[in-house]
Amino acid sequence: MWREIHRRLAVLAIVGGVAVGLTAAVNESGVSPVGNAAAAATPPDQHAPVTRIRRCPFPGALRGAFESASIDAAIPPAMLYAVAKVESNLHTDAQSAAGARGLLQLMPATAKSLDLNIDEPRSNVLAGARYLRQLLDRFSSTDLALAAYNAGPTAVDEAGGAPSGAVQTYVANVNQIWHSVAGCS
């Protein structure tokens, strides 16, 4: 029940952001000077700060895949971008020494459990988003979910948190990128 409510709220937030982006003039950098629907309908206050909507720096050909996966899994687009950036530096053909593959570096068994093909970029993004959603639902914090995404949920359970310094660094890197693009759509 909570997951469905979460998903619907995320969809409303993303759709609202997309609608504002479609009604606003976007400059060359992909930044819209309009912050919300009310601002688009009323003249700007000369003394009010301008709120900007930024486009997430997704790879152009995969923007739709990231946007759809974000809605499907009810994960902020900026968080999904950050995970992909840290996992593969946004390379569709990335492969780890452990055998994880694609943009979101999924293990074949994880993708199989989600019934998705990790070697197809759009499917890889969706699989990564759905797996991350499972971890967010399981753990009490985003940091623990991110640690589990990197090290595996069993390792996080056994350690009671990030099982190593490398995993702590991974979580810090994802958080830094996530917060640097927070609010993008």
Coordinates of N, CA, C and O in Angstrom, one line a residue, residues 78-179:
A78 N 17.3 12.3 -10.0 CA 18.7 12.7 -9.7 C 19.4 11.5 -9.0 O 20.6 11.3 -9.2
M79 N 18.7 10.8 -8.2 CA 19.3 9.6 -7.5 C 19.6 8.5 -8.5 O 20.7 8.0 -8.4
L80 N 18.7 8.3 -9.4 CA 19.0 7.2 -10.4 C 20.2 7.6 -11.3 O 21.0 6.8 -11.6
Y81 N 20.3 8.9 -11.6 CA 21.4 9.4 -12.4 C 22.7 9.2 -11.6 O 23.7 8.7 -12.1
A82 N 22.7 9.6 -10.3 CA 23.9 9.4 -9.5 C 24.4 8.0 -9.4 O 25.6 7.7 -9.5
V83 N 23.5 7.1 -9.2 CA 23.9 5.7 -9.2 C 24.5 5.2 -10.5 O 25.6 4.6 -10.5
A84 N 23.9 5.6 -11.6 CA 24.4 5.2 -12.9 C 25.8 5.9 -13.1 O 26.7 5.2 -13.7
K85 N 25.9 7.1 -12.7 CA 27.2 7.8 -12.9 C 28.3 7.1 -12.1 O 29.4 6.9 -12.6
V86 N 28.0 6.8 -10.9 CA 29.1 6.1 -10.0 C 29.3 4.7 -10.5 O 30.5 4.2 -10.6
E87 N 28.2 4.0 -10.8 CA 28.4 2.6 -11.2 C 29.2 2.4 -12.5 O 30.0 1.5 -12.6
S88 N 28.8 3.2 -13.6 CA 29.4 2.9 -14.9 C 29.9 4.1 -15.6 O 30.3 4.0 -16.8
N89 N 29.8 5.3 -15.0 CA 30.1 6.5 -15.6 C 29.3 6.7 -16.9 O 29.7 7.3 -17.9
L90 N 28.1 6.1 -16.8 CA 27.1 6.2 -17.9 C 27.5 5.5 -19.2 O 27.0 5.8 -20.2
H91 N 28.3 4.4 -19.0 CA 28.7 3.6 -20.2 C 27.8 2.4 -20.3 O 27.7 1.6 -19.3
T92 N 27.1 2.2 -21.4 CA 26.1 1.1 -21.5 C 26.8 -0.2 -21.6 O 26.2 -1.2 -21.2
D93 N 28.1 -0.3 -22.0 CA 28.8 -1.5 -22.1 C 29.7 -1.8 -21.0 O 30.6 -2.7 -21.1
A94 N 29.6 -1.1 -19.9 CA 30.5 -1.3 -18.7 C 30.3 -2.7 -18.1 O 29.2 -3.3 -18.1
Q95 N 31.4 -3.3 -17.7 CA 31.4 -4.6 -17.0 C 32.4 -4.6 -15.9 O 33.6 -4.2 -16.1
S96 N 32.0 -5.1 -14.8 CA 32.9 -5.1 -13.6 C 33.6 -6.4 -13.6 O 33.2 -7.4 -14.2
A97 N 34.7 -6.5 -12.8 CA 35.4 -7.7 -12.6 C 34.6 -8.8 -11.9 O 34.8 -10.0 -12.2
A98 N 33.6 -8.4 -11.2 CA 32.7 -9.3 -10.5 C 31.6 -9.8 -11.4 O 30.9 -10.8 -11.1
G99 N 31.5 -9.2 -12.6 CA 30.5 -9.7 -13.6 C 29.2 -8.8 -13.7 O 28.3 -9.1 -14.5
A100 N 29.2 -7.7 -13.0 CA 28.0 -6.8 -13.1 C 28.1 -6.1 -14.4 O 29.2 -5.8 -14.9
R101 N 27.0 -5.8 -15.0 CA 27.0 -5.3 -16.4 C 26.0 -4.1 -16.6 O 25.0 -4.0 -15.9
G102 N 26.4 -3.3 -17.6 CA 25.6 -2.2 -18.0 C 25.6 -0.9 -17.2 O 26.5 -0.7 -16.3
L103 N 24.8 0.0 -17.6 CA 24.7 1.4 -16.9 C 24.6 1.3 -15.4 O 25.3 2.1 -14.7
L104 N 23.7 0.4 -14.9 CA 23.5 0.4 -13.5 C 24.2 -0.8 -12.9 O 23.9 -1.2 -11.7
Q105 N 25.1 -1.5 -13.6 CA 26.0 -2.5 -13.1 C 25.2 -3.6 -12.3 O 25.5 -3.8 -11.1
L106 N 24.4 -4.3 -12.9 CA 23.6 -5.3 -12.3 C 24.2 -6.7 -12.5 O 24.8 -7.0 -13.6
M107 N 24.2 -7.5 -11.5 CA 24.6 -8.9 -11.6 C 23.5 -9.7 -12.5 O 22.4 -9.4 -12.3
P108 N 24.0 -10.6 -13.3 CA 23.0 -11.4 -14.1 C 21.9 -12.0 -13.2 O 20.7 -12.0 -13.6
A109 N 22.2 -12.6 -12.0 CA 21.2 -13.2 -11.2 C 20.1 -12.2 -10.7 O 18.9 -12.5 -10.7
T110 N 20.6 -10.9 -10.5 CA 19.6 -9.9 -10.0 C 18.7 -9.6 -11.2 O 17.5 -9.5 -11.0
A111 N 19.2 -9.4 -12.4 CA 18.4 -9.1 -13.5 C 17.4 -10.2 -13.8 O 16.3 -10.0 -14.1
K112 N 17.9 -11.4 -13.7 CA 17.0 -12.6 -13.9 C 15.9 -12.6 -12.9 O 14.7 -12.9 -13.3
S113 N 16.1 -12.3 -11.7 CA 15.1 -12.2 -10.7 C 14.0 -11.2 -11.0 O 12.9 -11.3 -10.6
L114 N 14.5 -10.2 -11.7 CA 13.5 -9.1 -12.1 C 13.0 -9.3 -13.5 O 12.2 -8.5 -14.0
D115 N 13.4 -10.4 -14.2 CA 12.9 -10.8 -15.5 C 13.2 -9.7 -16.5 O 12.4 -9.4 -17.3
L116 N 14.4 -9.1 -16.4 CA 14.9 -8.1 -17.4 C 16.2 -8.4 -17.9 O 17.0 -9.1 -17.3
N117 N 16.5 -7.9 -19.1 CA 17.8 -8.2 -19.8 C 18.8 -7.1 -19.5 O 18.6 -6.0 -20.0
I118 N 19.8 -7.3 -18.7 CA 20.8 -6.3 -18.4 C 21.7 -5.9 -19.5 O 22.3 -4.8 -19.4
D119 N 21.7 -6.6 -20.6 CA 22.5 -6.3 -21.7 C 21.8 -5.3 -22.7 O 22.5 -4.8 -23.6
E120 N 20.6 -5.0 -22.5 CA 19.8 -4.0 -23.3 C 19.7 -2.8 -22.4 O 19.2 -2.8 -21.3
P121 N 20.3 -1.6 -22.8 CA 20.4 -0.5 -22.0 C 19.1 0.0 -21.3 O 19.1 0.3 -20.1
R122 N 18.0 0.1 -22.1 CA 16.7 0.5 -21.5 C 16.3 -0.5 -20.4 O 15.8 -0.1 -19.3
S123 N 16.4 -1.7 -20.6 CA 16.1 -2.8 -19.7 C 17.0 -2.7 -18.4 O 16.6 -2.9 -17.3
N124 N 18.3 -2.4 -18.7 CA 19.2 -2.3 -17.6 C 18.9 -1.2 -16.6 O 18.9 -1.4 -15.4
V125 N 18.5 -0.1 -17.2 CA 18.1 1.1 -16.4 C 16.9 0.7 -15.5 O 16.8 1.0 -14.3
L126 N 15.9 0.1 -16.2 CA 14.7 -0.3 -15.4 C 15.0 -1.3 -14.4 O 14.5 -1.2 -13.2
A127 N 15.8 -2.3 -14.7 CA 16.2 -3.3 -13.7 C 16.9 -2.7 -12.5 O 16.6 -3.0 -11.3
G128 N 17.8 -1.7 -12.8 CA 18.5 -1.1 -11.7 C 17.6 -0.2 -10.8 O 17.7 -0.2 -9.6
A129 N 16.7 0.4 -11.4 CA 15.7 1.3 -10.7 C 14.8 0.4 -9.8 O 14.6 0.7 -8.6
R130 N 14.3 -0.7 -10.4 CA 13.5 -1.6 -9.6 C 14.2 -2.3 -8.5 O 13.7 -2.5 -7.4
Y131 N 15.5 -2.7 -8.7 CA 16.3 -3.3 -7.7 C 16.6 -2.3 -6.6 O 16.4 -2.6 -5.4
L132 N 16.9 -1.0 -6.9 CA 17.1 0.0 -5.9 C 15.9 0.3 -5.1 O 15.9 0.5 -3.9
R133 N 14.7 0.2 -5.8 CA 13.4 0.4 -5.1 C 13.2 -0.7 -4.0 O 12.8 -0.4 -2.9
Q134 N 13.5 -1.9 -4.4 CA 13.4 -3.0 -3.5 C 14.3 -2.8 -2.2 O 13.9 -3.0 -1.1
L135 N 15.5 -2.3 -2.5 CA 16.4 -2.0 -1.4 C 16.0 -0.9 -0.5 O 16.1 -0.9 0.7
L136 N 15.5 0.2 -1.1 CA 14.9 1.3 -0.4 C 13.8 0.9 0.5 O 13.6 1.3 1.6
D137 N 12.9 0.0 0.0 CA 11.8 -0.5 0.8 C 12.3 -1.4 1.9 O 11.6 -1.5 3.0
R138 N 13.4 -2.1 1.7 CA 13.9 -3.1 2.7 C 14.6 -2.4 3.9 O 14.5 -2.8 5.0
F139 N 15.5 -1.4 3.5 CA 16.3 -0.8 4.5 C 15.7 0.5 5.1 O 14.9 1.1 4.4
S140 N 16.2 0.9 6.2 CA 15.6 2.1 6.9 C 16.2 3.4 6.4 O 15.7 4.4 6.9
S141 N 17.2 3.4 5.5 CA 17.7 4.6 5.0 C 18.2 4.5 3.6 O 18.5 3.4 3.2
T142 N 18.4 5.6 2.9 CA 18.9 5.6 1.6 C 20.4 5.2 1.6 O 20.8 4.5 0.7
D143 N 21.1 5.6 2.7 CA 22.5 5.2 2.7 C 22.7 3.6 2.8 O 23.5 3.0 2.2
L144 N 21.8 3.0 3.6 CA 21.9 1.5 3.7 C 21.4 0.9 2.4 O 22.0 -0.1 2.0
A145 N 20.4 1.4 1.8 CA 20.0 0.9 0.5 C 21.1 1.0 -0.6 O 21.4 0.1 -1.3
L146 N 21.8 2.2 -0.6 CA 22.9 2.4 -1.5 C 24.1 1.4 -1.2 O 24.7 0.9 -2.1
A147 N 24.3 1.2 0.1 CA 25.4 0.3 0.5 C 25.0 -1.1 0.0 O 25.9 -1.9 -0.5
A148 N 23.7 -1.5 0.1 CA 23.3 -2.8 -0.3 C 23.3 -2.9 -1.8 O 23.6 -4.0 -2.3
Y149 N 23.1 -1.8 -2.5 CA 23.2 -1.9 -4.0 C 24.6 -2.2 -4.4 O 24.8 -2.9 -5.3
N150 N 25.5 -1.7 -3.7 CA 27.0 -1.9 -4.0 C 27.5 -3.2 -3.5 O 28.2 -3.9 -4.2
A151 N 27.2 -3.5 -2.2 CA 27.9 -4.7 -1.6 C 27.0 -5.9 -1.5 O 27.4 -7.0 -1.2
G152 N 25.7 -5.7 -1.7 CA 24.7 -6.8 -1.5 C 24.0 -6.6 -0.2 O 24.6 -6.2 0.8
P153 N 22.7 -6.9 -0.2 CA 21.9 -6.8 1.0 C 22.4 -7.7 2.2 O 22.3 -7.3 3.3
T154 N 22.9 -8.9 1.9 CA 23.3 -9.8 2.9 C 24.5 -9.2 3.6 O 24.6 -9.3 4.9
A155 N 25.5 -8.6 2.9 CA 26.7 -8.0 3.5 C 26.3 -6.9 4.4 O 26.9 -6.7 5.5
V156 N 25.3 -6.1 4.0 CA 24.9 -4.9 4.8 C 24.2 -5.4 6.0 O 24.4 -4.9 7.1
D157 N 23.3 -6.5 5.9 CA 22.6 -7.0 7.1 C 23.7 -7.6 8.1 O 23.6 -7.3 9.3
E158 N 24.6 -8.3 7.6 CA 25.6 -8.9 8.5 C 26.5 -7.9 9.2 O 26.9 -8.1 10.3
A159 N 26.8 -6.8 8.5 CA 27.7 -5.8 9.0 C 26.9 -4.7 9.8 O 27.5 -4.0 10.6
G160 N 25.6 -4.7 9.7 CA 24.8 -3.7 10.3 C 25.0 -2.3 9.7 O 24.7 -1.3 10.3
G161 N 25.4 -2.3 8.5 CA 25.7 -1.0 7.8 C 26.6 -1.3 6.6 O 26.8 -2.5 6.2
A162 N 27.3 -0.3 6.1 CA 28.3 -0.5 5.1 C 29.4 -1.4 5.5 O 30.0 -1.1 6.6
P163 N 29.6 -2.5 4.8 CA 30.6 -3.5 5.3 C 32.1 -3.1 5.1 O 32.9 -3.8 5.6
S164 N 32.4 -2.0 4.4 CA 33.8 -1.7 4.2 C 33.9 -0.2 4.0 O 32.9 0.5 3.6
G165 N 35.2 0.3 4.0 CA 35.4 1.7 3.7 C 35.1 1.9 2.2 O 34.7 3.0 1.9
A166 N 35.4 1.0 1.3 CA 35.1 1.2 -0.1 C 33.6 1.4 -0.3 O 33.2 2.2 -1.1
V167 N 32.8 0.7 0.4 CA 31.3 0.8 0.3 C 30.9 2.2 0.9 O 30.0 2.9 0.3
Q168 N 31.5 2.6 1.9 CA 31.2 3.9 2.5 C 31.6 5.0 1.5 O 30.8 6.0 1.3
T169 N 32.7 4.8 0.8 CA 33.1 5.8 -0.2 C 32.1 5.8 -1.4 O 31.7 6.8 -1.9
Y170 N 31.7 4.6 -1.8 CA 30.6 4.5 -2.8 C 29.4 5.3 -2.5 O 28.9 6.1 -3.2
V171 N 28.9 5.1 -1.2 CA 27.7 5.8 -0.8 C 27.9 7.3 -0.8 O 27.1 8.1 -1.2
A172 N 29.1 7.7 -0.3 CA 29.4 9.2 -0.3 C 29.4 9.7 -1.7 O 29.0 10.8 -1.9
N173 N 30.0 9.0 -2.6 CA 30.1 9.5 -4.0 C 28.7 9.6 -4.7 O 28.4 10.6 -5.3
V174 N 27.9 8.6 -4.4 CA 26.5 8.7 -5.0 C 25.8 9.8 -4.4 O 25.1 10.6 -5.1
N175 N 25.9 10.0 -3.1 CA 25.2 11.1 -2.4 C 25.7 12.5 -2.9 O 24.9 13.4 -3.1
Q176 N 27.0 12.6 -3.1 CA 27.5 13.9 -3.6 C 27.0 14.2 -5.0 O 26.5 15.3 -5.2
I177 N 27.0 13.2 -5.9 CA 26.4 13.5 -7.2 C 24.9 13.7 -7.2 O 24.4 14.7 -7.8
W178 N 24.2 12.9 -6.4 CA 22.8 13.0 -6.3 C 22.4 14.4 -5.8 O 21.6 15.1 -6.4
H179 N 23.1 14.9 -4.7 CA 22.7 16.2 -4.2 C 23.2 17.4 -5.1 O 22.6 18.4 -5.1

